[in-house]
mmCIF file of C-alpha atoms and ligand atoms in Angstrom:
data_model
loop_
_atom_site.group_PDB
_atom_site.id
_atom_site.type_symbol
_atom_site.label_atom_id
_atom_site.label_comp_id
_atom_site.label_asym_id
_atom_site.label_seq_id
_atom_site.Cartn_x
_atom_site.Cartn_y
_atom_site.Cartn_z
ATOM 1 C CA UNK C 1 9.886 1.163 -28.386
ATOM 2 C CA UNK C 2 8.613 2.141 -24.938
ATOM 3 C CA UNK C 3 8.429 -0.254 -21.984
ATOM 4 C CA UNK C 4 5.510 -0.023 -19.603
ATOM 5 C CA UNK C 5 6.369 -1.415 -16.178
ATOM 6 C CA UNK C 6 3.030 -2.604 -14.874
ATOM 7 C CA UNK C 7 1.488 -4.763 -12.180
ATOM 8 C CA UNK C 8 0.089 -8.139 -13.235
ATOM 9 C CA UNK C 9 -3.614 -8.646 -14.012
ATOM 10 C CA UNK C 10 -5.998 -9.347 -11.138
ATOM 11 C CA UNK C 11 -9.726 -9.778 -10.598
ATOM 12 C CA UNK C 12 -10.389 -9.972 -14.330
ATOM 13 C CA UNK C 13 -8.631 -6.693 -15.149
ATOM 14 C CA UNK C 14 -5.530 -6.185 -17.299
ATOM 15 C CA UNK C 15 -3.627 -5.057 -14.196
ATOM 16 C CA UNK C 16 -4.430 -5.041 -10.497
ATOM 17 C CA UNK C 17 -3.843 -1.282 -10.663
ATOM 18 C CA UNK C 18 -6.264 1.152 -12.332
ATOM 19 C CA UNK C 19 -3.302 3.476 -12.917
ATOM 20 C CA UNK C 20 -1.500 0.749 -14.889
ATOM 21 C CA UNK C 21 -4.554 0.062 -17.069
ATOM 22 C CA UNK C 22 -4.842 3.826 -17.530
ATOM 23 C CA UNK C 23 -1.231 3.997 -18.742
ATOM 24 C CA UNK C 24 -1.858 1.138 -21.220
ATOM 25 C CA UNK C 25 -4.902 2.943 -22.636
ATOM 26 C CA UNK C 26 -3.051 6.282 -22.779
ATOM 27 C CA UNK C 27 -0.207 4.703 -24.751
ATOM 28 C CA UNK C 28 -2.685 3.111 -27.157
ATOM 29 C CA UNK C 29 -4.710 6.313 -27.577
ATOM 30 C CA UNK C 30 -1.447 8.102 -28.400
ATOM 31 C CA UNK C 31 -0.573 5.390 -30.952
ATOM 32 C CA UNK C 32 2.746 4.597 -29.262
ATOM 33 C CA UNK C 33 4.750 1.403 -29.793
ATOM 34 C CA UNK C 34 5.143 -0.220 -26.385
ATOM 35 C CA UNK C 35 5.651 -3.480 -24.625
ATOM 36 C CA UNK C 36 4.679 -4.479 -21.071
ATOM 37 C CA UNK C 37 7.100 -5.546 -18.371
ATOM 38 C CA UNK C 38 5.092 -7.349 -15.669
ATOM 39 C CA UNK C 39 6.295 -6.453 -12.179
ATOM 40 C CA UNK C 40 5.484 -7.916 -8.768
ATOM 41 C CA UNK C 41 7.469 -5.562 -6.558
ATOM 42 C CA UNK C 42 7.824 -1.848 -7.491
ATOM 43 C CA UNK C 43 10.430 -1.002 -4.841
ATOM 44 C CA UNK C 44 13.237 -0.381 -7.363
ATOM 45 C CA UNK C 45 11.336 2.411 -9.129
ATOM 46 C CA UNK C 46 11.737 6.110 -8.267
ATOM 47 C CA UNK C 47 8.456 6.512 -6.364
ATOM 48 C CA UNK C 48 8.097 2.791 -5.525
ATOM 49 C CA UNK C 49 4.857 2.898 -7.491
ATOM 50 C CA UNK C 50 3.645 1.745 -10.869
ATOM 51 C CA UNK C 51 3.002 2.468 -13.686
ATOM 52 C CA UNK C 52 6.380 3.614 -14.980
ATOM 53 C CA UNK C 53 7.037 4.187 -18.673
ATOM 54 C CA UNK C 54 10.631 3.732 -19.787
ATOM 55 C CA UNK C 55 11.509 5.828 -22.828
ATOM 56 C CA UNK C 56 14.901 5.673 -24.594
ATOM 57 C CA UNK C 57 16.222 8.519 -22.437
ATOM 58 C CA UNK C 58 13.741 9.136 -19.626
ATOM 59 C CA UNK C 59 11.594 7.396 -17.019
ATOM 60 C CA UNK C 60 8.037 8.673 -16.717
ATOM 61 C CA UNK C 61 7.164 7.764 -13.151
ATOM 62 C CA UNK C 62 3.452 8.592 -12.912
ATOM 63 C CA UNK C 63 0.367 8.189 -15.088
ATOM 64 C CA UNK C 64 -0.544 11.884 -15.001
ATOM 65 C CA UNK C 65 3.025 12.859 -15.840
ATOM 66 C CA UNK C 66 2.627 10.371 -18.722
ATOM 67 C CA UNK C 67 -0.236 12.487 -20.105
ATOM 68 C CA UNK C 68 2.069 15.520 -20.067
ATOM 69 C CA UNK C 69 4.949 13.560 -21.601
ATOM 70 C CA UNK C 70 2.748 12.262 -24.416
ATOM 71 C CA UNK C 71 1.538 15.815 -25.080
ATOM 72 C CA UNK C 72 5.173 16.951 -25.199
ATOM 73 C CA UNK C 73 5.683 14.296 -27.931
ATOM 74 C CA UNK C 74 2.983 16.093 -29.956
ATOM 75 C CA UNK C 75 0.054 13.793 -29.042
ATOM 76 C CA UNK C 76 -3.251 15.426 -28.191
ATOM 77 C CA UNK C 77 -4.619 13.466 -25.235
ATOM 78 C CA UNK C 78 -7.830 15.524 -25.127
ATOM 79 C CA UNK C 79 -8.703 15.726 -28.823
ATOM 80 C CA UNK C 80 -11.409 18.203 -29.771
ATOM 81 C CA UNK C 81 -11.632 19.831 -26.335
ATOM 82 C CA UNK C 82 -11.345 23.583 -25.742
ATOM 83 C CA UNK C 83 -9.349 24.977 -22.815
ATOM 84 C CA UNK C 84 -12.295 24.884 -20.394
ATOM 85 C CA UNK C 85 -13.237 21.309 -21.299
ATOM 86 C CA UNK C 86 -9.579 20.259 -20.907
ATOM 87 C CA UNK C 87 -9.518 21.778 -17.422
ATOM 88 C CA UNK C 88 -12.782 20.007 -16.597
ATOM 89 C CA UNK C 89 -11.374 16.704 -17.872
ATOM 90 C CA UNK C 90 -8.308 17.121 -15.636
ATOM 91 C CA UNK C 91 -10.601 17.859 -12.679
ATOM 92 C CA UNK C 92 -12.681 14.719 -13.372
ATOM 93 C CA UNK C 93 -9.474 12.666 -13.471
ATOM 94 C CA UNK C 94 -8.346 14.152 -10.161
ATOM 95 C CA UNK C 95 -11.728 13.556 -8.473
ATOM 96 C CA UNK C 96 -11.776 9.971 -9.680
ATOM 97 C CA UNK C 97 -8.220 9.236 -8.594
ATOM 98 C CA UNK C 98 -8.193 11.115 -5.296
ATOM 99 C CA UNK C 99 -11.599 10.052 -4.028
ATOM 100 C CA UNK C 100 -13.477 7.351 -5.956
ATOM 101 C CA UNK C 101 -10.332 5.231 -6.285
ATOM 102 C CA UNK C 102 -9.845 5.452 -2.515
ATOM 103 C CA UNK C 103 -13.364 4.007 -2.219
ATOM 104 C CA UNK C 104 -12.329 1.186 -4.551
ATOM 105 C CA UNK C 105 -9.213 0.575 -2.456
ATOM 106 C CA UNK C 106 -11.298 0.553 0.737
ATOM 107 C CA UNK C 107 -13.624 -2.075 -0.791
ATOM 108 C CA UNK C 108 -10.828 -4.276 -2.114
ATOM 109 C CA UNK C 109 -8.613 -4.281 0.938
ATOM 110 C CA UNK C 110 -10.807 -3.713 3.964
ATOM 111 C CA UNK C 111 -14.038 -5.571 3.160
ATOM 112 C CA UNK C 112 -13.155 -9.113 4.210
ATOM 113 C CA UNK C 113 -14.950 -10.964 1.386
ATOM 114 C CA UNK C 114 -13.056 -8.898 -1.218
ATOM 115 C CA UNK C 115 -9.746 -9.085 0.626
ATOM 116 C CA UNK C 116 -9.786 -12.892 0.725
ATOM 117 C CA UNK C 117 -9.901 -13.055 -3.081
ATOM 118 C CA UNK C 118 -7.532 -10.119 -3.638
ATOM 119 C CA UNK C 119 -5.000 -11.637 -1.240
ATOM 120 C CA UNK C 120 -5.078 -14.956 -3.112
ATOM 121 C CA UNK C 121 -4.716 -13.306 -6.539
ATOM 122 C CA UNK C 122 -2.115 -10.662 -5.705
ATOM 123 C CA UNK C 123 0.006 -12.454 -3.111
ATOM 124 C CA UNK C 124 -0.748 -16.105 -3.915
ATOM 125 C CA UNK C 125 2.514 -16.506 -5.835
ATOM 126 C CA UNK C 126 4.777 -15.354 -2.982
ATOM 127 C CA UNK C 127 7.096 -17.940 -1.400
ATOM 128 C CA UNK C 128 5.612 -19.481 1.761
ATOM 129 C CA UNK C 129 7.568 -17.507 4.387
ATOM 130 C CA UNK C 130 6.736 -14.149 2.753
ATOM 131 C CA UNK C 131 3.095 -15.113 2.259
ATOM 132 C CA UNK C 132 2.787 -15.396 6.027
ATOM 133 C CA UNK C 133 3.406 -11.724 6.766
ATOM 134 C CA UNK C 134 3.654 -9.552 3.594
ATOM 135 C CA UNK C 135 -0.099 -9.507 2.765
ATOM 136 C CA UNK C 136 -1.105 -8.514 6.298
ATOM 137 C CA UNK C 137 1.676 -5.916 6.446
ATOM 138 C CA UNK C 138 0.452 -4.283 3.231
ATOM 139 C CA UNK C 139 -3.162 -4.501 4.427
ATOM 140 C CA UNK C 140 -2.189 -2.739 7.655
ATOM 141 C CA UNK C 141 -0.606 0.096 5.632
ATOM 142 C CA UNK C 142 -3.801 0.418 3.585
ATOM 143 C CA UNK C 143 -5.881 0.496 6.780
ATOM 144 C CA UNK C 144 -3.701 3.358 8.073
ATOM 145 C CA UNK C 145 -4.075 5.210 4.744
ATOM 146 C CA UNK C 146 -7.879 4.832 4.869
ATOM 147 C CA UNK C 147 -7.882 6.124 8.427
ATOM 148 C CA UNK C 148 -5.739 9.156 7.591
ATOM 149 C CA UNK C 149 -7.649 10.147 4.446
ATOM 150 C CA UNK C 150 -10.973 9.673 6.237
ATOM 151 C CA UNK C 151 -12.439 7.008 3.929
ATOM 152 C CA UNK C 152 -12.044 4.415 6.682
ATOM 153 C CA UNK C 153 -13.628 6.622 9.350
ATOM 154 C CA UNK C 154 -16.968 7.135 7.566
ATOM 155 C CA UNK C 155 -20.027 5.103 8.445
ATOM 156 C CA UNK C 156 -20.865 2.837 5.488
ATOM 157 C CA UNK C 157 -23.863 5.088 4.754
ATOM 158 C CA UNK C 158 -21.802 8.303 4.660
ATOM 159 C CA UNK C 159 -19.034 6.632 2.621
ATOM 160 C CA UNK C 160 -21.599 5.535 0.044
ATOM 161 C CA UNK C 161 -23.176 9.017 -0.109
ATOM 162 C CA UNK C 162 -19.719 10.438 -0.773
ATOM 163 C CA UNK C 163 -18.810 7.889 -3.453
ATOM 164 C CA UNK C 164 -22.258 8.081 -5.055
ATOM 165 C CA UNK C 165 -21.732 11.798 -5.731
ATOM 166 C CA UNK C 166 -18.578 10.901 -7.697
ATOM 167 C CA UNK C 167 -20.509 8.324 -9.714
ATOM 168 C CA UNK C 168 -23.291 10.877 -10.357
ATOM 169 C CA UNK C 169 -20.678 13.391 -11.511
ATOM 170 C CA UNK C 170 -19.112 10.921 -13.939
ATOM 171 C CA UNK C 171 -22.524 9.848 -15.255
ATOM 172 C CA UNK C 172 -23.447 13.501 -15.905
ATOM 173 C CA UNK C 173 -20.645 13.695 -18.481
ATOM 174 C CA UNK C 174 -21.835 10.713 -20.522
ATOM 175 C CA UNK C 175 -23.996 12.062 -23.343
ATOM 176 C CA UNK C 176 -22.154 10.214 -26.108
ATOM 177 C CA UNK C 177 -19.980 7.111 -26.136
ATOM 178 C CA UNK C 178 -17.291 8.676 -23.962
ATOM 179 C CA UNK C 179 -17.016 11.318 -21.243
ATOM 180 C CA UNK C 180 -16.256 14.204 -23.572
ATOM 181 C CA UNK C 181 -18.022 13.109 -26.746
ATOM 182 C CA UNK C 182 -17.629 10.380 -29.318
ATOM 183 C CA UNK C 183 -13.816 10.231 -29.116
ATOM 184 C CA UNK C 184 -12.049 8.790 -26.043
ATOM 185 C CA UNK C 185 -9.677 11.115 -24.170
ATOM 186 C CA UNK C 186 -7.229 10.770 -21.300
ATOM 187 C CA UNK C 187 -10.208 11.221 -18.969
ATOM 188 C CA UNK C 188 -11.692 7.937 -20.218
ATOM 189 C CA UNK C 189 -8.301 6.254 -19.803
ATOM 190 C CA UNK C 190 -8.371 7.272 -16.125
ATOM 191 C CA UNK C 191 -12.047 6.868 -15.242
ATOM 192 C CA UNK C 192 -13.087 3.702 -17.103
ATOM 193 C CA UNK C 193 -10.565 1.373 -15.355
ATOM 194 C CA UNK C 194 -11.755 2.535 -11.936
ATOM 195 C CA UNK C 195 -15.398 1.869 -12.830
ATOM 196 C CA UNK C 196 -14.485 -1.483 -14.371
ATOM 197 C CA UNK C 197 -12.630 -2.438 -11.184
ATOM 198 C CA UNK C 198 -15.600 -1.477 -9.028
ATOM 199 C CA UNK C 199 -17.749 -3.729 -11.225
ATOM 200 C CA UNK C 200 -15.259 -6.587 -10.820
ATOM 201 C CA UNK C 201 -15.029 -6.362 -7.031
ATOM 202 C CA UNK C 202 -15.181 -10.015 -5.975
ATOM 203 C CA UNK C 203 -18.025 -9.560 -3.466
ATOM 204 C CA UNK C 204 -21.462 -7.971 -3.415
ATOM 205 C CA UNK C 205 -20.521 -4.636 -1.777
ATOM 206 C CA UNK C 206 -22.687 -1.512 -1.592
ATOM 207 C CA UNK C 207 -20.319 0.281 -3.987
ATOM 208 C CA UNK C 208 -20.522 -2.497 -6.573
ATOM 209 C CA UNK C 209 -24.340 -2.612 -6.234
ATOM 210 C CA UNK C 210 -24.521 1.174 -6.641
ATOM 211 C CA UNK C 211 -22.480 1.051 -9.878
ATOM 212 C CA UNK C 212 -24.281 -1.976 -11.267
ATOM 213 C CA UNK C 213 -27.603 -0.245 -10.603
ATOM 214 C CA UNK C 214 -26.662 2.619 -12.943
ATOM 215 C CA UNK C 215 -27.433 1.591 -16.538
ATOM 216 C CA UNK C 216 -25.676 4.601 -18.044
ATOM 217 C CA UNK C 217 -22.418 3.915 -16.208
ATOM 218 C CA UNK C 218 -22.581 0.190 -16.919
ATOM 219 C CA UNK C 219 -23.124 0.833 -20.639
ATOM 220 C CA UNK C 220 -20.088 3.134 -20.532
ATOM 221 C CA UNK C 221 -17.998 0.422 -18.830
ATOM 222 C CA UNK C 222 -19.115 -2.016 -21.535
ATOM 223 C CA UNK C 223 -18.017 0.366 -24.309
ATOM 224 C CA UNK C 224 -14.669 0.950 -22.583
ATOM 225 C CA UNK C 225 -14.095 -2.804 -22.329
ATOM 226 C CA UNK C 226 -14.853 -3.293 -26.019
ATOM 227 C CA UNK C 227 -13.112 -0.237 -27.422
ATOM 228 C CA UNK C 228 -10.290 0.548 -24.961
ATOM 229 C CA UNK C 229 -9.428 -2.623 -23.027
ATOM 230 C CA UNK C 230 -10.036 -5.520 -25.446
ATOM 231 C CA UNK C 231 -6.704 -5.054 -27.229
ATOM 232 C CA UNK C 232 -4.606 -4.661 -24.052
ATOM 233 C CA UNK C 233 -1.886 -7.240 -23.397
ATOM 234 C CA UNK C 234 -1.912 -10.155 -20.978
ATOM 235 C CA UNK C 235 1.212 -11.801 -19.516
ATOM 236 C CA UNK C 236 2.629 -14.570 -21.649
ATOM 237 C CA UNK C 237 1.098 -13.315 -24.886
ATOM 238 C CA UNK C 238 3.674 -12.733 -27.594
ATOM 239 C CA UNK C 239 3.132 -9.197 -28.606
ATOM 240 C CA UNK C 240 5.314 -6.582 -30.284
ATOM 241 C CA UNK C 241 3.036 -3.565 -30.061
ATOM 242 C CA UNK C 242 -0.300 -2.628 -28.571
ATOM 243 C CA UNK C 243 -0.757 0.369 -30.814
HETATM 244 N N1 GSH X 301 -0.072 8.947 -8.932
HETATM 245 C C1 GSH X 301 0.334 7.641 -9.413
HETATM 246 C C2 GSH X 301 -0.366 6.585 -8.606
HETATM 247 C C3 GSH X 301 0.156 5.187 -8.886
HETATM 248 C C4 GSH X 301 -0.198 4.250 -7.742
HETATM 249 O O1 GSH X 301 -0.744 4.646 -6.714
HETATM 250 N N2 GSH X 301 0.162 2.984 -7.939
HETATM 251 C C5 GSH X 301 -0.076 2.008 -6.908
HETATM 252 C C6 GSH X 301 -0.885 0.842 -7.440
HETATM 253 S S1 GSH X 301 -2.565 1.282 -7.731
HETATM 254 C C7 GSH X 301 1.238 1.453 -6.422
HETATM 255 O O2 GSH X 301 2.170 1.310 -7.198
HETATM 256 N N3 GSH X 301 1.328 1.105 -5.155
HETATM 257 C C8 GSH X 301 2.483 0.467 -4.609
HETATM 258 C C9 GSH X 301 2.872 1.065 -3.297
HETATM 259 O O3 GSH X 301 2.364 2.151 -2.960
HETATM 260 O O4 GSH X 301 3.686 0.442 -2.624
HETATM 261 C C10 GSH X 301 -0.001 7.542 -10.899
HETATM 262 O O5 GSH X 301 -0.922 8.230 -11.355
HETATM 263 O O6 GSH X 301 0.695 6.808 -11.607
#
């Protein structure tokens, strides 16, 4: 039995983190037996980040390394794809995680109407003294990250042009139910949570409006929720396996 160390749900998603939802979906697509361990503070883990998958003899400390580990166990995480399509799927994952997700993070943390709700949901359970400074400390770190990677320096118009190209790119892959055909792959595990989290931003931002205005992407998010997310665990539920 594997243990998935994951952040708690937030904003209507099975975890606050798209990478944690991705790991849950990857484990299910691979048919693994696993159980969640809900974590508030990731500082004890190797990279101080989640998700982490604990195997009987190894810690897999990153969701993309998890894809490789599952493939090493004999699971095909890109079923039916030739070498070129596999490379393309990896590139779509990287684009989504390195750029579009940064747009999601910008919206969640730096747009005040989103931040107010995120703060309440993610940090609301902290003891009173910590609640006074931890949320603003983390927000300051995110502001610095957005400044350094450039997302926070764009005008809103340029940021939206940038992020819209990512959404166009993802939409261009959807001819069937999933990004690479009728069968979900690791690319869907990575991309669908990010889109779902843009849709569940708790305020009417330009990014959320842009996604919600795209029927093809919204239909894809709906399929992912039904077919990939519906069976994911929630804290407190008594559950032996998600497979
Ligand atoms: N490359 C990692 C990214 C994981 C990641 O960035 N996790 C974030 C949550 S979305 C995290 O744990 N952040 C805590 C921190 O940086 O302190 C993966 O694919 O697993």
